[in-house]
GROMACS .gro file of N, CA and C in nm:
model
  498
    1UNK      N    1   5.066   4.150   5.443
    1UNK     CA    2   5.152   4.241   5.517
    1UNK      C    3   5.293   4.230   5.458
    2UNK      N    4   5.352   4.343   5.421
    2UNK     CA    5   5.485   4.339   5.362
    2UNK      C    6   5.593   4.335   5.471
    3UNK      N    7   5.716   4.321   5.428
    3UNK     CA    8   5.829   4.304   5.520
    3UNK      C    9   5.844   4.422   5.615
    4UNK      N   10   5.833   4.545   5.564
    4UNK     CA   11   5.850   4.664   5.647
    4UNK      C   12   5.742   4.671   5.755
    5UNK      N   13   5.619   4.646   5.716
    5UNK     CA   14   5.510   4.646   5.814
    5UNK      C   15   5.530   4.537   5.919
    6UNK      N   16   5.577   4.421   5.875
    6UNK     CA   17   5.603   4.311   5.965
    6UNK      C   18   5.712   4.348   6.066
    7UNK      N   19   5.818   4.412   6.020
    7UNK     CA   20   5.926   4.455   6.108
    7UNK      C   21   5.877   4.557   6.210
    8UNK      N   22   5.790   4.648   6.169
    8UNK     CA   23   5.734   4.747   6.261
    8UNK      C   24   5.650   4.678   6.368
    9UNK      N   25   5.572   4.580   6.327
    9UNK     CA   26   5.489   4.506   6.421
    9UNK      C   27   5.574   4.428   6.521
   10UNK      N   28   5.679   4.367   6.473
   10UNK     CA   29   5.771   4.292   6.561
   10UNK      C   30   5.838   4.388   6.659
   11UNK      N   31   5.883   4.502   6.611
   11UNK     CA   32   5.947   4.603   6.697
   11UNK      C   33   5.849   4.651   6.804
   12UNK      N   34   5.725   4.674   6.766
   12UNK     CA   35   5.624   4.717   6.860
   12UNK      C   36   5.597   4.610   6.966
   13UNK      N   37   5.591   4.485   6.923
   13UNK     CA   38   5.568   4.375   7.018
   13UNK      C   39   5.685   4.362   7.115
   14UNK      N   40   5.807   4.365   7.063
   14UNK     CA   41   5.925   4.361   7.152
   14UNK      C   42   5.925   4.479   7.248
   15UNK      N   43   5.891   4.596   7.197
   15UNK     CA   44   5.889   4.715   7.282
   15UNK      C   45   5.790   4.701   7.397
   16UNK      N   46   5.671   4.653   7.366
   16UNK     CA   47   5.571   4.633   7.470
   16UNK      C   48   5.613   4.528   7.572
   17UNK      N   49   5.670   4.419   7.521
   17UNK     CA   50   5.715   4.312   7.612
   17UNK      C   51   5.829   4.360   7.702
   18UNK      N   52   5.925   4.432   7.644
   18UNK     CA   53   6.037   4.480   7.725
   18UNK      C   54   5.992   4.589   7.822
   19UNK      N   55   5.902   4.677   7.781
   19UNK     CA   56   5.852   4.779   7.874
   19UNK      C   57   5.785   4.712   7.994
   20UNK      N   58   5.703   4.611   7.967
   20UNK     CA   59   5.636   4.539   8.075
   20UNK      C   60   5.737   4.464   8.162
   21UNK      N   61   5.834   4.399   8.100
   21UNK     CA   62   5.934   4.324   8.176
   21UNK      C   63   6.019   4.416   8.263
   22UNK      N   64   6.055   4.531   8.209
   22UNK     CA   65   6.134   4.628   8.285
   22UNK      C   66   6.053   4.680   8.404
   23UNK      N   67   5.925   4.710   8.381
   23UNK     CA   68   5.839   4.758   8.490
   23UNK      C   69   5.827   4.651   8.599
   24UNK      N   70   5.803   4.527   8.559
   24UNK     CA   71   5.788   4.418   8.657
   24UNK      C   72   5.919   4.394   8.731
   25UNK      N   73   6.030   4.390   8.658
   25UNK     CA   74   6.160   4.366   8.723
   25UNK      C   75   6.197   4.478   8.819
   26UNK      N   76   6.152   4.599   8.789
   26UNK     CA   77   6.180   4.712   8.876
   26UNK      C   78   6.087   4.713   8.997
   27UNK      N   79   5.962   4.681   8.977
   27UNK     CA   80   5.863   4.690   9.085
   27UNK      C   81   5.864   4.570   9.179
   28UNK      N   82   5.887   4.451   9.126
   28UNK     CA   83   5.866   4.331   9.206
   28UNK      C   84   5.993   4.256   9.242
   29UNK      N   85   6.101   4.275   9.169
   29UNK     CA   86   6.227   4.210   9.202
   29UNK      C   87   6.320   4.316   9.258
   30UNK      N   88   6.290   4.357   9.381
   30UNK     CA   89   6.363   4.468   9.440
   30UNK      C   90   6.391   4.443   9.588
   31UNK      N   91   6.490   4.518   9.636
   31UNK     CA   92   6.526   4.517   9.777
   31UNK      C   93   6.515   4.660   9.827
   32UNK      N   94   6.421   4.688   9.917
   32UNK     CA   95   6.409   4.825   9.969
   32UNK      C   96   6.534   4.867  10.046
   33UNK      N   97   6.574   4.991  10.027
   33UNK     CA   98   6.686   5.049  10.102
   33UNK      C   99   6.641   5.183  10.157
   34UNK      N  100   6.728   5.251  10.229
   34UNK     CA  101   6.691   5.376  10.295
   34UNK      C  102   6.633   5.477  10.197
   35UNK      N  103   6.697   5.492  10.083
   35UNK     CA  104   6.652   5.588   9.983
   35UNK      C  105   6.616   5.509   9.857
   36UNK      N  106   6.489   5.470   9.844
   36UNK     CA  107   6.445   5.397   9.725
   36UNK      C  108   6.462   5.247   9.739
   37UNK      N  109   6.510   5.185   9.632
   37UNK     CA  110   6.526   5.040   9.632
   37UNK      C  111   6.624   4.997   9.524
   38UNK      N  112   6.679   4.877   9.541
   38UNK     CA  113   6.767   4.817   9.441
   38UNK      C  114   6.682   4.717   9.363
   39UNK      N  115   6.691   4.721   9.231
   39UNK     CA  116   6.604   4.638   9.147
   39UNK      C  117   6.680   4.579   9.030
   40UNK      N  118   6.612   4.492   8.955
   40UNK     CA  119   6.673   4.425   8.841
   40UNK      C  120   6.638   4.491   8.707
   41UNK      N  121   6.563   4.599   8.710
   41UNK     CA  122   6.516   4.662   8.586
   41UNK      C  123   6.626   4.711   8.495
   42UNK      N  124   6.735   4.765   8.551
   42UNK     CA  125   6.843   4.816   8.466
   42UNK      C  126   6.907   4.705   8.384
   43UNK      N  127   6.917   4.587   8.440
   43UNK     CA  128   6.972   4.474   8.366
   43UNK      C  129   6.887   4.442   8.244
   44UNK      N  130   6.756   4.450   8.260
   44UNK     CA  131   6.666   4.427   8.147
   44UNK      C  132   6.672   4.540   8.045
   45UNK      N  133   6.701   4.660   8.092
   45UNK     CA  134   6.720   4.771   7.997
   45UNK      C  135   6.836   4.740   7.904
   46UNK      N  136   6.945   4.688   7.960
   46UNK     CA  137   7.060   4.655   7.877
   46UNK      C  138   7.029   4.540   7.781
   47UNK      N  139   6.952   4.442   7.826
   47UNK     CA  140   6.911   4.333   7.736
   47UNK      C  141   6.821   4.387   7.625
   48UNK      N  142   6.727   4.474   7.661
   48UNK     CA  143   6.640   4.534   7.559
   48UNK      C  144   6.722   4.610   7.455
   49UNK      N  145   6.824   4.681   7.500
   49UNK     CA  146   6.910   4.756   7.408
   49UNK      C  147   6.983   4.662   7.312
   50UNK      N  148   7.023   4.546   7.363
   50UNK     CA  149   7.091   4.448   7.278
   50UNK      C  150   6.996   4.389   7.175
   51UNK      N  151   6.872   4.366   7.213
   51UNK     CA  152   6.775   4.304   7.123
   51UNK      C  153   6.716   4.405   7.025
   52UNK      N  154   6.679   4.522   7.074
   52UNK     CA  155   6.601   4.617   6.995
   52UNK      C  156   6.681   4.732   6.934
   53UNK      N  157   6.805   4.748   6.978
   53UNK     CA  158   6.881   4.862   6.930
   53UNK      C  159   6.828   4.991   6.989
   54UNK      N  160   6.839   5.101   6.918
   54UNK     CA  161   6.799   5.230   6.974
   54UNK      C  162   6.650   5.240   7.007
   55UNK      N  163   6.568   5.154   6.949
   55UNK     CA  164   6.426   5.156   6.980
   55UNK      C  165   6.398   5.113   7.123
   56UNK      N  166   6.496   5.053   7.187
   56UNK     CA  167   6.481   5.013   7.328
   56UNK      C  168   6.470   5.134   7.419
   57UNK      N  169   6.513   5.248   7.373
   57UNK     CA  170   6.505   5.369   7.457
   57UNK      C  171   6.361   5.396   7.500
   58UNK      N  172   6.268   5.381   7.409
   58UNK     CA  173   6.129   5.404   7.441
   58UNK      C  174   6.077   5.300   7.541
   59UNK      N  175   6.109   5.174   7.517
   59UNK     CA  176   6.066   5.068   7.609
   59UNK      C  177   6.127   5.088   7.747
   60UNK      N  178   6.254   5.125   7.752
   60UNK     CA  179   6.321   5.147   7.881
   60UNK      C  180   6.259   5.264   7.956
   61UNK      N  181   6.234   5.372   7.885
   61UNK     CA  182   6.174   5.489   7.949
   61UNK      C  183   6.033   5.461   7.999
   62UNK      N  184   5.952   5.397   7.916
   62UNK     CA  185   5.814   5.368   7.954
   62UNK      C  186   5.808   5.267   8.068
   63UNK      N  187   5.884   5.158   8.056
   63UNK     CA  188   5.882   5.056   8.161
   63UNK      C  189   5.928   5.110   8.295
   64UNK      N  190   6.034   5.188   8.295
   64UNK     CA  191   6.086   5.245   8.420
   64UNK      C  192   5.991   5.350   8.478
   65UNK      N  193   5.932   5.430   8.390
   65UNK     CA  194   5.835   5.531   8.436
   65UNK      C  195   5.711   5.464   8.494
   66UNK      N  196   5.667   5.355   8.434
   66UNK     CA  197   5.553   5.281   8.489
   66UNK      C  198   5.585   5.225   8.627
   67UNK      N  199   5.709   5.182   8.646
   67UNK     CA  200   5.749   5.132   8.778
   67UNK      C  201   5.743   5.245   8.881
   68UNK      N  202   5.788   5.363   8.845
   68UNK     CA  203   5.776   5.478   8.936
   68UNK      C  204   5.630   5.511   8.965
   69UNK      N  205   5.547   5.504   8.863
   69UNK     CA  206   5.404   5.528   8.882
   69UNK      C  207   5.345   5.425   8.979
   70UNK      N  208   5.376   5.299   8.957
   70UNK     CA  209   5.324   5.193   9.043
   70UNK      C  210   5.375   5.201   9.186
   71UNK      N  211   5.496   5.253   9.204
   71UNK     CA  212   5.554   5.264   9.338
   71UNK      C  213   5.514   5.393   9.408
   72UNK      N  214   5.447   5.481   9.336
   72UNK     CA  215   5.404   5.607   9.396
   72UNK      C  216   5.508   5.718   9.392
   73UNK      N  217   5.614   5.701   9.314
   73UNK     CA  218   5.717   5.804   9.300
   73UNK      C  219   5.684   5.894   9.181
   74UNK      N  220   5.570   5.960   9.188
   74UNK     CA  221   5.519   6.037   9.074
   74UNK      C  222   5.614   6.147   9.030
   75UNK      N  223   5.680   6.211   9.123
   75UNK     CA  224   5.770   6.322   9.089
   75UNK      C  225   5.889   6.275   9.006
   76UNK      N  226   5.922   6.146   9.016
   76UNK     CA  227   6.037   6.092   8.944
   76UNK      C  228   6.004   6.047   8.801
   77UNK      N  229   5.879   6.036   8.765
   77UNK     CA  230   5.842   5.979   8.635
   77UNK      C  231   5.913   6.046   8.517
   78UNK      N  232   5.909   6.179   8.502
   78UNK     CA  233   5.975   6.238   8.385
   78UNK      C  234   6.127   6.218   8.382
   79UNK      N  235   6.191   6.234   8.497
   79UNK     CA  236   6.337   6.220   8.499
   79UNK      C  237   6.376   6.074   8.479
   80UNK      N  238   6.300   5.983   8.535
   80UNK     CA  239   6.328   5.840   8.515
   80UNK      C  240   6.314   5.805   8.367
   81UNK      N  241   6.208   5.853   8.304
   81UNK     CA  242   6.188   5.826   8.163
   81UNK      C  243   6.312   5.869   8.083
   82UNK      N  244   6.358   5.991   8.107
   82UNK     CA  245   6.472   6.045   8.031
   82UNK      C  246   6.601   5.969   8.060
   83UNK      N  247   6.629   5.944   8.186
   83UNK     CA  248   6.755   5.877   8.224
   83UNK      C  249   6.759   5.736   8.168
   84UNK      N  250   6.653   5.660   8.187
   84UNK     CA  251   6.653   5.520   8.144
   84UNK      C  252   6.652   5.509   7.992
   85UNK      N  253   6.583   5.600   7.924
   85UNK     CA  254   6.586   5.600   7.778
   85UNK      C  255   6.727   5.630   7.727
   86UNK      N  256   6.794   5.725   7.789
   86UNK     CA  257   6.932   5.757   7.750
   86UNK      C  258   7.025   5.638   7.774
   87UNK      N  259   7.006   5.569   7.887
   87UNK     CA  260   7.087   5.450   7.914
   87UNK      C  261   7.071   5.346   7.804
   88UNK      N  262   6.946   5.321   7.763
   88UNK     CA  263   6.920   5.222   7.658
   88UNK      C  264   6.979   5.266   7.525
   89UNK      N  265   6.968   5.393   7.495
   89UNK     CA  266   7.021   5.444   7.369
   89UNK      C  267   7.173   5.426   7.362
   90UNK      N  268   7.241   5.460   7.469
   90UNK     CA  269   7.387   5.445   7.472
   90UNK      C  270   7.427   5.298   7.470
   91UNK      N  271   7.357   5.216   7.546
   91UNK     CA  272   7.389   5.073   7.549
   91UNK      C  273   7.367   5.008   7.412
   92UNK      N  274   7.264   5.051   7.341
   92UNK     CA  275   7.239   4.993   7.208
   92UNK      C  276   7.351   5.028   7.112
   93UNK      N  277   7.405   5.146   7.126
   93UNK     CA  278   7.521   5.185   7.044
   93UNK      C  279   7.636   5.088   7.067
   94UNK      N  280   7.663   5.055   7.191
   94UNK     CA  281   7.772   4.963   7.223
   94UNK      C  282   7.749   4.824   7.171
   95UNK      N  283   7.626   4.776   7.178
   95UNK     CA  284   7.599   4.641   7.129
   95UNK      C  285   7.618   4.633   6.978
   96UNK      N  286   7.581   4.736   6.907
   96UNK     CA  287   7.598   4.738   6.761
   96UNK      C  288   7.747   4.736   6.722
   97UNK      N  289   7.833   4.782   6.811
   97UNK     CA  290   7.977   4.785   6.783
   97UNK      C  291   8.044   4.651   6.816
   98UNK      N  292   7.964   4.555   6.865
   98UNK     CA  293   8.013   4.422   6.900
   98UNK      C  294   8.133   4.429   6.995
   99UNK      N  295   8.112   4.502   7.105
   99UNK     CA  296   8.216   4.518   7.206
   99UNK      C  297   8.241   4.386   7.278
  100UNK      N  298   8.363   4.370   7.329
  100UNK     CA  299   8.395   4.255   7.412
  100UNK      C  300   8.333   4.270   7.550
  101UNK      N  301   8.350   4.167   7.633
  101UNK     CA  302   8.287   4.166   7.765
  101UNK      C  303   8.333   4.283   7.850
  102UNK      N  304   8.464   4.307   7.856
  102UNK     CA  305   8.517   4.415   7.938
  102UNK      C  306   8.471   4.552   7.888
  103UNK      N  307   8.472   4.569   7.757
  103UNK     CA  308   8.425   4.695   7.700
  103UNK      C  309   8.275   4.716   7.728
  104UNK      N  310   8.199   4.608   7.719
  104UNK     CA  311   8.056   4.616   7.749
  104UNK      C  312   8.035   4.654   7.895
  105UNK      N  313   8.110   4.592   7.984
  105UNK     CA  314   8.099   4.624   8.127
  105UNK      C  315   8.133   4.771   8.151
  106UNK      N  316   8.234   4.822   8.084
  106UNK     CA  317   8.270   4.964   8.098
  106UNK      C  318   8.159   5.053   8.044
  107UNK      N  319   8.099   5.016   7.931
  107UNK     CA  320   7.990   5.095   7.874
  107UNK      C  321   7.869   5.095   7.968
  108UNK      N  322   7.835   4.981   8.025
  108UNK     CA  323   7.722   4.974   8.118
  108UNK      C  324   7.753   5.053   8.245
  109UNK      N  325   7.878   5.051   8.287
  109UNK     CA  326   7.918   5.130   8.403
  109UNK      C  327   7.900   5.279   8.372
  110UNK      N  328   7.937   5.319   8.252
  110UNK     CA  329   7.917   5.458   8.210
  110UNK      C  330   7.768   5.494   8.211
  111UNK      N  331   7.685   5.405   8.158
  111UNK     CA  332   7.540   5.428   8.159
  111UNK      C  333   7.487   5.444   8.301
  112UNK      N  334   7.534   5.358   8.390
  112UNK     CA  335   7.488   5.365   8.529
  112UNK      C  336   7.542   5.491   8.597
  113UNK      N  337   7.661   5.534   8.560
  113UNK     CA  338   7.714   5.659   8.615
  113UNK      C  339   7.627   5.777   8.570
  114UNK      N  340   7.580   5.774   8.446
  114UNK     CA  341   7.487   5.877   8.400
  114UNK      C  342   7.359   5.875   8.482
  115UNK      N  343   7.314   5.755   8.517
  115UNK     CA  344   7.195   5.743   8.600
  115UNK      C  345   7.218   5.807   8.736
  116UNK      N  346   7.332   5.779   8.799
  116UNK     CA  347   7.363   5.835   8.930
  116UNK      C  348   7.370   5.988   8.922
  117UNK      N  349   7.437   6.039   8.822
  117UNK     CA  350   7.450   6.184   8.807
  117UNK      C  351   7.314   6.248   8.777
  118UNK      N  352   7.237   6.184   8.691
  118UNK     CA  353   7.105   6.238   8.656
  118UNK      C  354   7.013   6.249   8.776
  119UNK      N  355   7.008   6.142   8.856
  119UNK     CA  356   6.923   6.147   8.976
  119UNK      C  357   6.979   6.244   9.079
  120UNK      N  358   7.112   6.250   9.090
  120UNK     CA  359   7.172   6.346   9.183
  120UNK      C  360   7.131   6.488   9.149
  121UNK      N  361   7.142   6.526   9.022
  121UNK     CA  362   7.108   6.662   8.982
  121UNK      C  363   6.959   6.691   9.007
  122UNK      N  364   6.875   6.594   8.973
  122UNK     CA  365   6.732   6.611   8.995
  122UNK      C  366   6.701   6.626   9.144
  123UNK      N  367   6.758   6.538   9.225
  123UNK     CA  368   6.732   6.542   9.369
  123UNK      C  369   6.793   6.666   9.435
  124UNK      N  370   6.903   6.715   9.382
  124UNK     CA  371   6.963   6.838   9.434
  124UNK      C  372   6.864   6.955   9.418
  125UNK      N  373   6.802   6.962   9.300
  125UNK     CA  374   6.705   7.068   9.275
  125UNK      C  375   6.581   7.051   9.365
  126UNK      N  376   6.535   6.929   9.380
  126UNK     CA  377   6.410   6.903   9.453
  126UNK      C  378   6.430   6.903   9.604
  127UNK      N  379   6.535   6.834   9.653
  127UNK     CA  380   6.551   6.811   9.797
  127UNK      C  381   6.668   6.886   9.860
  128UNK      N  382   6.759   6.936   9.779
  128UNK     CA  383   6.877   7.002   9.832
  128UNK      C  384   7.001   6.913   9.820
  129UNK      N  385   7.115   6.978   9.834
  129UNK     CA  386   7.243   6.911   9.811
  129UNK      C  387   7.269   6.795   9.907
  130UNK      N  388   7.241   6.816  10.036
  130UNK     CA  389   7.272   6.713  10.136
  130UNK      C  390   7.196   6.584  10.110
  131UNK      N  391   7.067   6.596  10.088
  131UNK     CA  392   6.985   6.477  10.063
  131UNK      C  393   7.026   6.409   9.933
  132UNK      N  394   7.051   6.489   9.830
  132UNK     CA  395   7.094   6.432   9.703
  132UNK      C  396   7.228   6.361   9.717
  133UNK      N  397   7.316   6.415   9.800
  133UNK     CA  398   7.447   6.354   9.821
  133UNK      C  399   7.435   6.218   9.888
  134UNK      N  400   7.345   6.205   9.983
  134UNK     CA  401   7.325   6.076  10.049
  134UNK      C  402   7.276   5.971   9.949
  135UNK      N  403   7.188   6.012   9.858
  135UNK     CA  404   7.132   5.919   9.761
  135UNK      C  405   7.236   5.868   9.661
  136UNK      N  406   7.348   5.938   9.646
  136UNK     CA  407   7.453   5.894   9.552
  136UNK      C  408   7.499   5.753   9.586
  137UNK      N  409   7.519   5.726   9.713
  137UNK     CA  410   7.568   5.594   9.755
  137UNK      C  411   7.470   5.485   9.713
  138UNK      N  412   7.343   5.506   9.740
  138UNK     CA  413   7.242   5.405   9.711
  138UNK      C  414   7.220   5.390   9.560
  139UNK      N  415   7.223   5.501   9.488
  139UNK     CA  416   7.211   5.492   9.342
  139UNK      C  417   7.333   5.424   9.280
  140UNK      N  418   7.449   5.441   9.342
  140UNK     CA  419   7.569   5.373   9.292
  140UNK      C  420   7.558   5.222   9.313
  141UNK      N  421   7.506   5.182   9.426
  141UNK     CA  422   7.484   5.038   9.450
  141UNK      C  423   7.383   4.984   9.349
  142UNK      N  424   7.274   5.059   9.326
  142UNK     CA  425   7.176   5.020   9.225
  142UNK      C  426   7.243   5.008   9.088
  143UNK      N  427   7.329   5.103   9.055
  143UNK     CA  428   7.399   5.099   8.928
  143UNK      C  429   7.490   4.978   8.914
  144UNK      N  430   7.558   4.942   9.022
  144UNK     CA  431   7.646   4.823   9.019
  144UNK      C  432   7.564   4.697   8.995
  145UNK      N  433   7.450   4.688   9.061
  145UNK     CA  434   7.362   4.572   9.041
  145UNK      C  435   7.313   4.569   8.896
  146UNK      N  436   7.270   4.682   8.845
  146UNK     CA  437   7.223   4.689   8.707
  146UNK      C  438   7.331   4.651   8.607
  147UNK      N  439   7.452   4.696   8.631
  147UNK     CA  440   7.563   4.665   8.540
  147UNK      C  441   7.592   4.514   8.541
  148UNK      N  442   7.596   4.454   8.659
  148UNK     CA  443   7.625   4.311   8.670
  148UNK      C  444   7.512   4.229   8.606
  149UNK      N  445   7.388   4.262   8.640
  149UNK     CA  446   7.275   4.188   8.582
  149UNK      C  447   7.273   4.204   8.431
  150UNK      N  448   7.299   4.324   8.382
  150UNK     CA  449   7.303   4.347   8.238
  150UNK      C  450   7.412   4.267   8.170
  151UNK      N  451   7.531   4.266   8.228
  151UNK     CA  452   7.641   4.189   8.170
  151UNK      C  453   7.609   4.040   8.166
  152UNK      N  454   7.549   3.990   8.273
  152UNK     CA  455   7.514   3.848   8.278
  152UNK      C  456   7.407   3.815   8.173
  153UNK      N  457   7.301   3.895   8.169
  153UNK     CA  458   7.193   3.869   8.073
  153UNK      C  459   7.240   3.878   7.929
  154UNK      N  460   7.311   3.984   7.897
  154UNK     CA  461   7.356   4.002   7.759
  154UNK      C  462   7.459   3.897   7.721
  155UNK      N  463   7.548   3.861   7.813
  155UNK     CA  464   7.645   3.755   7.784
  155UNK      C  465   7.575   3.623   7.759
  156UNK      N  466   7.474   3.594   7.840
  156UNK     CA  467   7.400   3.469   7.826
  156UNK      C  468   7.331   3.460   7.691
  157UNK      N  469   7.274   3.570   7.645
  157UNK     CA  470   7.198   3.570   7.521
  157UNK      C  471   7.277   3.619   7.400
  158UNK      N  472   7.405   3.652   7.419
  158UNK     CA  473   7.481   3.721   7.314
  158UNK      C  474   7.488   3.643   7.183
  159UNK      N  475   7.519   3.515   7.186
  159UNK     CA  476   7.530   3.439   7.061
  159UNK      C  477   7.398   3.439   6.985
  160UNK      N  478   7.290   3.424   7.056
  160UNK     CA  479   7.158   3.426   6.992
  160UNK      C  480   7.128   3.565   6.934
  161UNK      N  481   7.163   3.668   7.007
  161UNK     CA  482   7.137   3.805   6.961
  161UNK      C  483   7.221   3.839   6.839
  162UNK      N  484   7.347   3.797   6.840
  162UNK     CA  485   7.434   3.827   6.726
  162UNK      C  486   7.385   3.756   6.600
  163UNK      N  487   7.332   3.634   6.613
  163UNK     CA  488   7.277   3.564   6.498
  163UNK      C  489   7.162   3.644   6.438
  164UNK      N  490   7.080   3.702   6.523
  164UNK     CA  491   6.963   3.778   6.478
  164UNK      C  492   7.004   3.902   6.398
  165UNK      N  493   7.116   3.964   6.435
  165UNK     CA  494   7.154   4.091   6.374
  165UNK      C  495   7.249   4.075   6.256
  166UNK      N  496   7.277   3.952   6.215
  166UNK     CA  497   7.367   3.933   6.099
  166UNK      C  498   7.293   3.951   5.970
   0.00000   0.00000   0.00000
């Protein structure tokens, strides 16, 4: 097996592991709230983006969509896939730029804001403006948790990750 094939295999293995970890963190490490639940999956999306770069978008989308499937939120699967993949793609861009802690926190906050807006627009179309507006508060809390968990995870593993990408 040559180097390129080996790298593809490693990327595929990381992708599968992160998709599974994101699904598990979303489905099983959660706190139910009035509209949905607060979970740890977004934090793992940010870690996946740091480890895998832009390829984390696929793992983030698949893992998050699987969590929606497992939770019975079938209508959310396509929008979740797109939103979470976009979050990972943007976060991977930031990690490649070797941002500082504050800049990383701002980038993750931006990603989570995209999540809030994305779900708001989707829910507005599906449920109406009033219901979608109520969900903004809960999605914002979810986003804050995801941003904090992501910052903690990536900070904890940052030196190891930077060594890998040199």
